[in-house]
Amino acid sequence: MRRSLGIAVVAFAAALWGLDSLIRGPLAKTTTPTTIVFGEHVVLVALTLPFAAAALTAVVRLGWRHVFAAIAIGAGASAVATILYTQALFAHFDFVTPAVLQKTQPIFALLGAMVVLGERPRRSYAIYFVAALVGTWFMGLKH
């Protein structure tokens, strides 16, 4: 039961992530990218607040370097990247290029983990990798 709930939550989050350029588009006329990202992060914090105490305790146990890294990566880099993405959507009203770049982020994260950390995905991951590349190609097509 717990595993299927987790899968459903991840699927829901992925669906929202896939629709975010459609959600942000109408907001471009009335709201600044910084305001949109701030509101988005407030909602995310509110949704994850029940898990925050245990997560913060675990990070603090690792030491202050890890606390700093969690804040810098989790809050700083996430907010800056999201502001830049939102600004890119609004700059020229070209929703395809920023969306394609954002949706390929997991591919770059995988490649970075392979190069920097020496991680190797399972062989079965190749199916998902090819599907991601095909999906990215479809996003770039006009029709």
Coordinates of C-alpha atoms in Angstrom, one line a residue:
M1 CA 0.0 0.0 0.0
R2 CA 2.8 2.4 1.0
R3 CA 4.7 1.7 -2.2
S4 CA 1.7 2.3 -4.5
L5 CA 1.0 5.6 -2.6
G6 CA 4.6 6.7 -3.2
I7 CA 4.3 5.8 -6.9
A8 CA 1.1 7.8 -7.2
V9 CA 2.6 10.8 -5.5
V10 CA 5.7 10.7 -7.8
A11 CA 3.4 10.3 -10.9
F12 CA 1.3 13.3 -9.8
A13 CA 4.4 15.4 -9.3
A14 CA 5.8 14.4 -12.7
A15 CA 2.5 15.3 -14.3
L16 CA 2.5 18.7 -12.7
W17 CA 6.2 19.2 -13.7
G18 CA 5.2 18.3 -17.3
L19 CA 2.4 21.0 -17.2
D20 CA 4.3 23.8 -15.6
S21 CA 5.0 25.8 -18.7
L22 CA 1.2 25.7 -19.5
I23 CA 0.5 26.9 -15.9
R24 CA 3.2 29.6 -16.0
G25 CA 2.2 30.9 -19.5
P26 CA -1.0 32.8 -18.4
L27 CA 0.8 34.1 -15.4
A28 CA 3.4 35.8 -17.6
K29 CA 1.1 38.7 -18.3
T30 CA 0.4 39.6 -14.7
T31 CA 3.1 38.3 -12.4
T32 CA 6.9 38.5 -12.2
P33 CA 9.0 35.3 -12.4
T34 CA 10.3 35.9 -8.9
T35 CA 6.8 36.1 -7.5
I36 CA 5.7 33.0 -9.3
V37 CA 8.7 31.0 -8.0
F38 CA 8.3 32.3 -4.5
G39 CA 4.6 31.2 -4.5
E40 CA 5.6 27.9 -5.9
H41 CA 8.2 27.3 -3.2
V42 CA 5.7 28.3 -0.5
V43 CA 3.3 25.6 -1.7
L44 CA 6.1 23.1 -1.9
V45 CA 7.3 23.9 1.6
A46 CA 3.7 23.6 2.9
L47 CA 3.2 20.2 1.2
T48 CA 6.5 18.8 2.6
L49 CA 6.3 20.3 6.1
P50 CA 5.1 17.0 7.7
F51 CA 8.4 15.4 6.6
A52 CA 10.6 18.4 7.4
A53 CA 11.4 17.6 11.0
A54 CA 12.8 14.1 10.3
A55 CA 14.7 15.3 7.3
L56 CA 16.2 18.3 9.1
T57 CA 17.2 16.1 12.0
A58 CA 18.9 13.6 9.6
V59 CA 20.8 16.4 7.8
V60 CA 21.9 18.1 11.1
R61 CA 23.3 14.8 12.3
L62 CA 25.5 14.7 9.2
G63 CA 27.2 18.0 10.2
W64 CA 27.0 21.7 9.4
R65 CA 28.7 21.2 5.9
H66 CA 25.8 19.0 4.9
V67 CA 23.3 21.5 6.4
F68 CA 24.9 24.3 4.3
A69 CA 24.9 22.0 1.2
A70 CA 21.2 21.1 1.7
I71 CA 20.3 24.8 2.0
A72 CA 22.4 25.9 -1.0
I73 CA 21.3 23.1 -3.3
G74 CA 17.7 22.6 -2.0
A75 CA 16.7 26.2 -1.7
G76 CA 19.3 28.4 -3.4
A77 CA 20.0 26.5 -6.6
S78 CA 16.4 25.3 -7.0
A79 CA 15.0 28.9 -6.6
V80 CA 17.6 30.4 -9.0
A81 CA 17.1 27.7 -11.6
T82 CA 13.3 28.0 -11.4
I83 CA 13.5 31.8 -11.7
L84 CA 15.8 31.6 -14.7
Y85 CA 13.5 29.0 -16.3
T86 CA 10.4 31.1 -15.7
Q87 CA 12.2 34.2 -17.0
A88 CA 13.2 32.3 -20.2
L89 CA 9.5 31.3 -20.7
F90 CA 8.5 35.0 -20.5
A91 CA 11.4 36.6 -22.3
H92 CA 10.3 35.8 -25.9
F93 CA 7.1 33.8 -25.3
D94 CA 8.9 30.8 -26.8
F95 CA 7.6 28.0 -24.5
V96 CA 9.3 25.2 -26.5
T97 CA 13.0 25.9 -26.0
P98 CA 12.9 26.4 -22.2
A99 CA 10.5 23.5 -21.8
V100 CA 12.8 21.1 -23.8
L101 CA 15.8 22.2 -21.8
Q102 CA 14.0 21.8 -18.5
K103 CA 12.6 18.4 -19.4
T104 CA 16.1 17.1 -20.4
Q105 CA 17.5 18.1 -17.0
P106 CA 17.3 14.5 -15.7
I107 CA 19.3 13.3 -18.7
F108 CA 22.1 15.8 -17.9
A109 CA 21.9 14.9 -14.2
L110 CA 22.4 11.2 -15.1
L111 CA 25.3 12.0 -17.4
G112 CA 26.8 14.3 -14.7
A113 CA 26.5 11.5 -12.1
M114 CA 28.2 9.1 -14.5
V115 CA 31.1 11.5 -15.2
V116 CA 31.6 13.1 -11.8
L117 CA 30.5 10.4 -9.4
G118 CA 31.3 7.3 -11.5
E119 CA 27.8 6.0 -11.1
R120 CA 26.5 3.5 -13.6
P121 CA 22.7 3.0 -14.2
R122 CA 21.3 -0.5 -14.6
R123 CA 21.1 -1.9 -18.1
S124 CA 17.3 -1.7 -18.0
Y125 CA 17.6 2.1 -17.7
A126 CA 18.5 2.2 -21.4
I127 CA 14.8 1.8 -22.3
Y128 CA 13.9 4.8 -20.2
F129 CA 16.8 6.8 -21.6
V130 CA 15.8 6.2 -25.2
A131 CA 12.1 7.0 -24.3
A132 CA 13.3 10.3 -22.8
L133 CA 15.3 11.2 -25.9
V134 CA 12.4 10.3 -28.2
G135 CA 10.0 12.4 -26.0
T136 CA 12.4 15.3 -26.1
W137 CA 12.5 15.1 -29.8
F138 CA 8.7 15.1 -30.0
M139 CA 8.6 18.2 -27.8
G140 CA 10.8 20.0 -30.3
L141 CA 8.5 19.2 -33.3
K142 CA 6.1 21.9 -34.4
H143 CA 3.0 19.7 -34.9

